[in-house]
XYZ file of C-alpha atoms in Angstrom:
352
model
C 0.240 -0.057 -11.541
C 2.718 2.701 -10.208
C 6.239 1.868 -9.215
C 6.716 3.982 -5.995
C 9.622 4.698 -3.803
C 8.763 3.196 -0.428
C 8.838 6.637 1.438
C 6.070 7.843 -1.068
C 3.736 4.970 -0.504
C 0.491 5.806 1.509
C -1.137 3.695 4.107
C -4.102 1.635 2.662
C -2.661 1.674 -0.870
C -2.854 -1.839 -2.519
C 0.437 -3.772 -3.276
C 0.413 -4.558 -6.915
C 3.241 -7.097 -7.249
C 4.419 -9.954 -5.012
C 7.623 -9.421 -3.033
C 9.746 -12.647 -2.738
C 12.254 -13.868 -0.181
C 15.632 -15.380 -0.766
C 14.254 -18.791 -1.538
C 11.512 -17.607 -3.927
C 8.859 -17.660 -1.215
C 6.303 -14.818 -1.231
C 7.001 -12.374 1.553
C 4.103 -10.164 0.807
C 1.442 -10.986 -1.764
C -0.030 -8.650 -4.374
C -3.526 -7.395 -3.418
C -2.549 -6.749 0.254
C -3.606 -3.426 1.778
C -0.446 -1.746 2.966
C -0.557 -0.725 6.652
C 2.014 1.424 8.445
C 3.467 -1.752 9.902
C 3.884 -3.375 6.446
C 5.540 -0.250 5.164
C 7.880 0.030 8.130
C 8.763 -3.668 7.856
C 9.535 -3.371 4.090
C 11.815 -0.392 4.637
C 13.782 -2.348 7.327
C 14.177 -5.241 4.924
C 15.765 -2.897 2.333
C 12.816 -2.809 -0.138
C 13.149 0.612 -1.820
C 10.452 0.423 -4.491
C 7.158 -1.338 -4.668
C 4.317 -1.527 -7.115
C 1.026 -0.194 -6.068
C -2.326 -0.540 -7.789
C -3.595 2.539 -9.595
C -6.621 2.344 -11.957
C -5.290 5.307 -13.950
C -2.319 3.180 -15.055
C -4.282 -0.055 -15.608
C -3.312 -0.004 -19.356
C 0.414 -0.135 -18.607
C 1.631 -3.716 -18.648
C 4.320 -3.641 -16.048
C 4.648 -7.286 -15.504
C 3.940 -10.778 -17.156
C 2.419 -13.098 -14.728
C 3.859 -16.283 -16.212
C 7.359 -14.799 -16.340
C 7.041 -13.750 -12.734
C 6.001 -17.340 -11.795
C 8.955 -18.658 -13.697
C 11.361 -16.259 -12.021
C 9.933 -17.298 -8.644
C 10.348 -20.949 -9.499
C 13.900 -20.339 -10.636
C 14.583 -18.475 -7.320
C 13.270 -21.435 -5.385
C 15.552 -23.713 -7.400
C 18.762 -21.635 -7.163
C 20.033 -23.239 -3.932
C 19.454 -26.653 -5.349
C 21.146 -25.678 -8.684
C 24.091 -24.332 -6.859
C 24.370 -27.382 -4.635
C 24.200 -29.869 -7.530
C 26.722 -27.752 -9.565
C 29.292 -27.451 -6.782
C 28.974 -31.123 -5.900
C 29.481 -32.140 -9.527
C 26.057 -33.914 -9.623
C 25.533 -34.090 -13.459
C 22.107 -35.714 -13.265
C 20.839 -33.500 -10.412
C 22.235 -30.349 -12.222
C 20.459 -31.365 -15.465
C 17.033 -31.778 -13.603
C 17.386 -28.616 -11.551
C 18.347 -26.619 -14.645
C 15.242 -27.625 -16.445
C 13.457 -24.593 -14.996
C 16.014 -22.381 -16.716
C 15.144 -23.984 -20.063
C 11.499 -23.138 -19.336
C 12.478 -19.548 -18.654
C 14.451 -19.348 -21.905
C 11.618 -20.868 -23.962
C 9.053 -18.482 -22.506
C 11.182 -15.348 -22.978
C 11.569 -16.339 -26.638
C 7.823 -16.707 -26.922
C 7.036 -13.538 -25.053
C 9.655 -11.218 -26.679
C 8.711 -8.110 -24.674
C 11.688 -6.892 -22.559
C 9.666 -4.348 -20.778
C 7.705 -7.007 -18.884
C 10.764 -9.044 -17.754
C 13.501 -7.098 -15.919
C 12.382 -4.852 -13.043
C 11.840 -6.781 -9.881
C 11.427 -5.879 -6.276
C 14.462 -6.750 -4.202
C 15.504 -7.167 -0.553
C 18.972 -7.285 0.717
C 18.955 -11.021 1.373
C 17.712 -12.151 -1.991
C 20.109 -9.914 -3.962
C 22.574 -12.683 -4.945
C 20.193 -15.083 -6.448
C 18.012 -12.371 -8.000
C 21.096 -10.739 -9.511
C 22.077 -14.130 -11.082
C 18.578 -14.684 -12.480
C 18.106 -11.098 -13.854
C 21.613 -11.227 -15.469
C 20.412 -14.379 -17.186
C 17.102 -12.833 -18.312
C 18.985 -9.698 -19.601
C 21.413 -11.992 -21.407
C 18.561 -13.843 -23.088
C 16.926 -10.689 -24.325
C 20.225 -9.349 -25.581
C 20.931 -12.757 -27.229
C 17.673 -12.615 -28.993
C 18.489 -9.136 -30.418
C 21.816 -10.693 -31.537
C 19.898 -13.522 -33.326
C 21.379 -16.336 -31.305
C 19.728 -19.798 -31.829
C 17.573 -21.361 -29.236
C 20.296 -23.763 -28.301
C 22.797 -20.815 -27.880
C 20.276 -18.954 -25.778
C 19.921 -21.879 -23.435
C 23.791 -22.204 -23.066
C 24.031 -18.423 -22.624
C 21.424 -18.304 -19.861
C 23.110 -21.094 -17.940
C 26.451 -19.326 -18.054
C 24.894 -16.094 -17.031
C 22.984 -17.665 -14.144
C 26.018 -19.433 -12.935
C 28.569 -16.664 -13.780
C 29.380 -16.007 -10.147
C 29.364 -19.538 -8.866
C 33.164 -19.334 -8.255
C 32.446 -16.898 -5.417
C 31.371 -19.861 -3.361
C 35.005 -20.774 -2.989
C 35.983 -17.418 -1.557
C 35.734 -16.529 2.027
C 32.350 -14.924 2.787
C 33.958 -12.124 4.792
C 35.692 -10.834 1.596
C 32.588 -11.141 -0.533
C 30.475 -9.142 2.004
C 33.190 -6.757 3.170
C 31.671 -3.141 3.246
C 34.852 -1.300 2.917
C 37.746 -1.185 0.399
C 39.433 -4.648 -0.220
C 43.058 -5.113 0.461
C 45.343 -5.905 -2.526
C 45.444 -9.577 -1.485
C 41.619 -9.741 -0.983
C 40.988 -8.199 -4.589
C 43.496 -10.742 -5.968
C 41.390 -13.513 -4.498
C 38.257 -11.974 -5.819
C 39.845 -11.890 -9.276
C 40.141 -15.677 -9.133
C 36.448 -16.328 -8.953
C 35.995 -16.799 -12.726
C 38.696 -19.433 -12.631
C 37.151 -21.096 -9.544
C 33.754 -20.961 -11.438
C 35.166 -22.856 -14.431
C 36.887 -25.418 -12.143
C 33.566 -26.039 -10.392
C 31.710 -26.503 -13.646
C 34.340 -28.726 -15.100
C 33.280 -31.344 -12.458
C 29.996 -31.431 -14.263
C 30.069 -33.271 -17.560
C 26.766 -31.571 -18.698
C 28.412 -28.176 -19.039
C 29.498 -27.215 -22.598
C 32.749 -25.485 -23.537
C 30.751 -22.330 -24.331
C 29.314 -22.243 -20.779
C 32.686 -22.863 -19.253
C 34.269 -19.928 -21.365
C 31.276 -17.606 -20.519
C 31.867 -18.128 -16.825
C 35.766 -17.877 -17.037
C 35.745 -14.780 -19.220
C 32.856 -12.753 -17.853
C 35.168 -10.142 -16.185
C 37.510 -9.844 -19.185
C 37.387 -6.502 -21.116
C 38.109 -5.866 -24.687
C 40.902 -3.429 -23.913
C 42.816 -6.057 -21.918
C 42.107 -4.489 -18.573
C 39.850 -7.209 -17.198
C 40.709 -10.234 -15.265
C 41.724 -13.014 -14.625
C 43.846 -13.205 -17.804
C 43.766 -9.740 -19.337
C 42.353 -11.051 -22.686
C 41.432 -8.717 -25.413
C 38.837 -8.423 -28.238
C 38.284 -11.748 -29.982
C 40.158 -13.704 -27.316
C 37.023 -13.266 -25.065
C 34.144 -15.554 -25.845
C 30.984 -14.018 -27.305
C 28.820 -15.201 -24.475
C 31.154 -13.673 -21.912
C 30.962 -10.341 -23.664
C 27.251 -10.485 -23.359
C 27.096 -11.643 -19.822
C 29.797 -9.120 -18.800
C 27.616 -6.210 -19.957
C 24.517 -7.528 -18.264
C 26.362 -8.314 -15.015
C 27.784 -4.822 -14.817
C 24.491 -3.059 -15.656
C 22.481 -5.074 -13.125
C 25.157 -4.788 -10.411
C 25.494 -1.020 -10.535
C 21.743 -0.655 -10.729
C 21.345 -2.107 -7.208
C 22.802 -1.327 -3.779
C 25.790 -3.374 -2.716
C 27.408 -3.768 0.759
C 30.324 -1.488 -0.383
C 28.380 1.289 -2.407
C 25.088 2.805 -3.297
C 23.446 1.999 -6.559
C 23.822 4.254 -9.617
C 20.799 6.218 -10.841
C 19.290 4.637 -14.050
C 20.718 7.190 -16.429
C 24.262 6.791 -15.000
C 24.087 3.043 -15.076
C 22.979 3.106 -18.631
C 25.597 5.637 -19.654
C 28.318 3.527 -17.975
C 27.594 0.758 -20.467
C 27.384 3.089 -23.511
C 30.615 4.855 -22.420
C 32.369 1.578 -22.159
C 31.842 0.710 -25.860
C 35.155 -0.059 -27.517
C 37.228 -0.074 -24.225
C 35.511 -2.138 -21.595
C 32.751 -3.694 -23.770
C 32.477 -4.902 -27.389
C 31.024 -2.106 -29.523
C 28.643 -4.358 -31.425
C 27.292 -5.926 -28.273
C 26.792 -2.448 -26.756
C 24.897 -1.351 -29.922
C 22.511 -4.338 -29.501
C 22.256 -3.502 -25.802
C 21.049 -0.022 -26.674
C 18.477 -1.627 -29.097
C 17.194 -3.881 -26.448
C 16.979 -2.137 -23.105
C 15.440 1.134 -22.024
C 16.651 3.282 -19.122
C 13.424 3.619 -17.064
C 11.006 0.682 -16.303
C 7.333 0.988 -17.025
C 5.340 2.317 -14.135
C 8.154 4.286 -12.606
C 7.716 8.028 -11.566
C 10.118 10.516 -13.125
C 10.770 14.087 -12.304
C 11.479 16.310 -15.311
C 13.583 19.431 -15.681
C 10.345 21.458 -15.832
C 9.271 20.331 -12.446
C 6.560 17.907 -13.765
C 6.433 14.426 -12.412
C 4.963 11.581 -14.560
C 4.860 7.845 -14.734
C 6.407 5.835 -17.648
C 3.649 4.281 -19.695
C 5.476 3.404 -22.953
C 8.953 3.259 -24.329
C 10.085 4.955 -27.594
C 12.105 2.462 -29.664
C 15.689 3.351 -30.299
C 15.446 6.252 -27.762
C 15.941 4.431 -24.370
C 16.075 7.717 -22.325
C 12.950 9.368 -23.892
C 9.792 7.536 -22.721
C 6.205 8.632 -22.760
C 4.958 9.694 -19.329
C 1.419 10.051 -17.901
C 1.081 12.973 -15.337
C -1.347 12.030 -12.549
C -0.685 14.652 -9.800
C 0.112 18.323 -9.412
C 3.758 18.161 -8.744
C 4.087 20.343 -5.602
C 0.815 19.476 -3.721
C 0.575 15.842 -5.036
C -3.165 16.502 -5.546
C -4.828 14.350 -8.289
C -5.378 16.101 -11.541
C -7.010 15.121 -14.842
C -4.172 13.185 -16.174
C -2.341 14.001 -19.439
C 0.652 12.653 -21.257
C 4.120 13.835 -22.375
C 6.080 12.234 -25.041
C 9.739 13.195 -24.343
C 10.636 12.498 -27.894
C 8.550 15.546 -28.847
C 9.892 17.727 -25.986
C 13.606 18.001 -26.788
C 14.159 20.933 -24.228
C 12.883 18.696 -21.324
C 15.178 16.054 -19.593
C 14.712 13.558 -16.830
C 16.196 14.852 -13.590
C 15.514 11.869 -11.296
C 13.471 8.943 -10.335
C 11.014 9.735 -7.614
């Protein structure tokens, strides 16, 4: 499959991956032939990229079907999870969070980060999908850090619920498109405290989960919030979640700003090592995640465009590409591959 920007998708191409709504229901199912009406509708919904089928990239494993089902199931359960947690329903919370445990267990079993992170988003499903993807990123990062299975479960719960405190903040502040006033930002800075307060109503939440939610906006240089904690005062889980939260947030459009390009988002995390983020956790982040998802089309500094088919371990910004088209005319050619690790004078200019 190819991951294409919606404006480059052609009528009659076949959708390669389901697009889901806010509650995890399928908006458009894979295998559908894309008409002009579908493409226009997806643009209006804020879908920027979609996977389309392409036999020339059939060997590129861009998704794991079981993981996709588990993510969709988690999406469907998110409103129930939030309701049970905010109401302090310990039994209901335990039951609704069982899907998270299934997700953790499968990711441990799967172990391939390249099949797990990139998903197709619409504006209305951003909040839940951000929470789930932050959780999935945290699990993969936790695996690299050799956390136990029990720790990974707690970490994932903390990550998925990290922003639950925002439910106590006026929605107009949360969705405000412009700059917040000083008073509004002070209220935003309270959401980790509100989150801990909500979770404390629920006796099934461990102290590590509480600290993860309470500390996820703290930074090792003391410039975070709400307490201005430094270094080892911040819980390990919060350090992990803080990085995953920031990376996923800046990689997506928000009501108040456009998303970063992948290289800038990745560089933001690396540049934050030692000041915003824990250096050792950033090192493990770099070992775990690549800059560009499989199947995405990249434009190189030499004018060539190619699709990512494989990652080079420990070189997150130097993938292997397959070139399918003549760059200017977009006419199909006999495809060939470029390993950016072997072409040091060529850099990635942009995602197409």
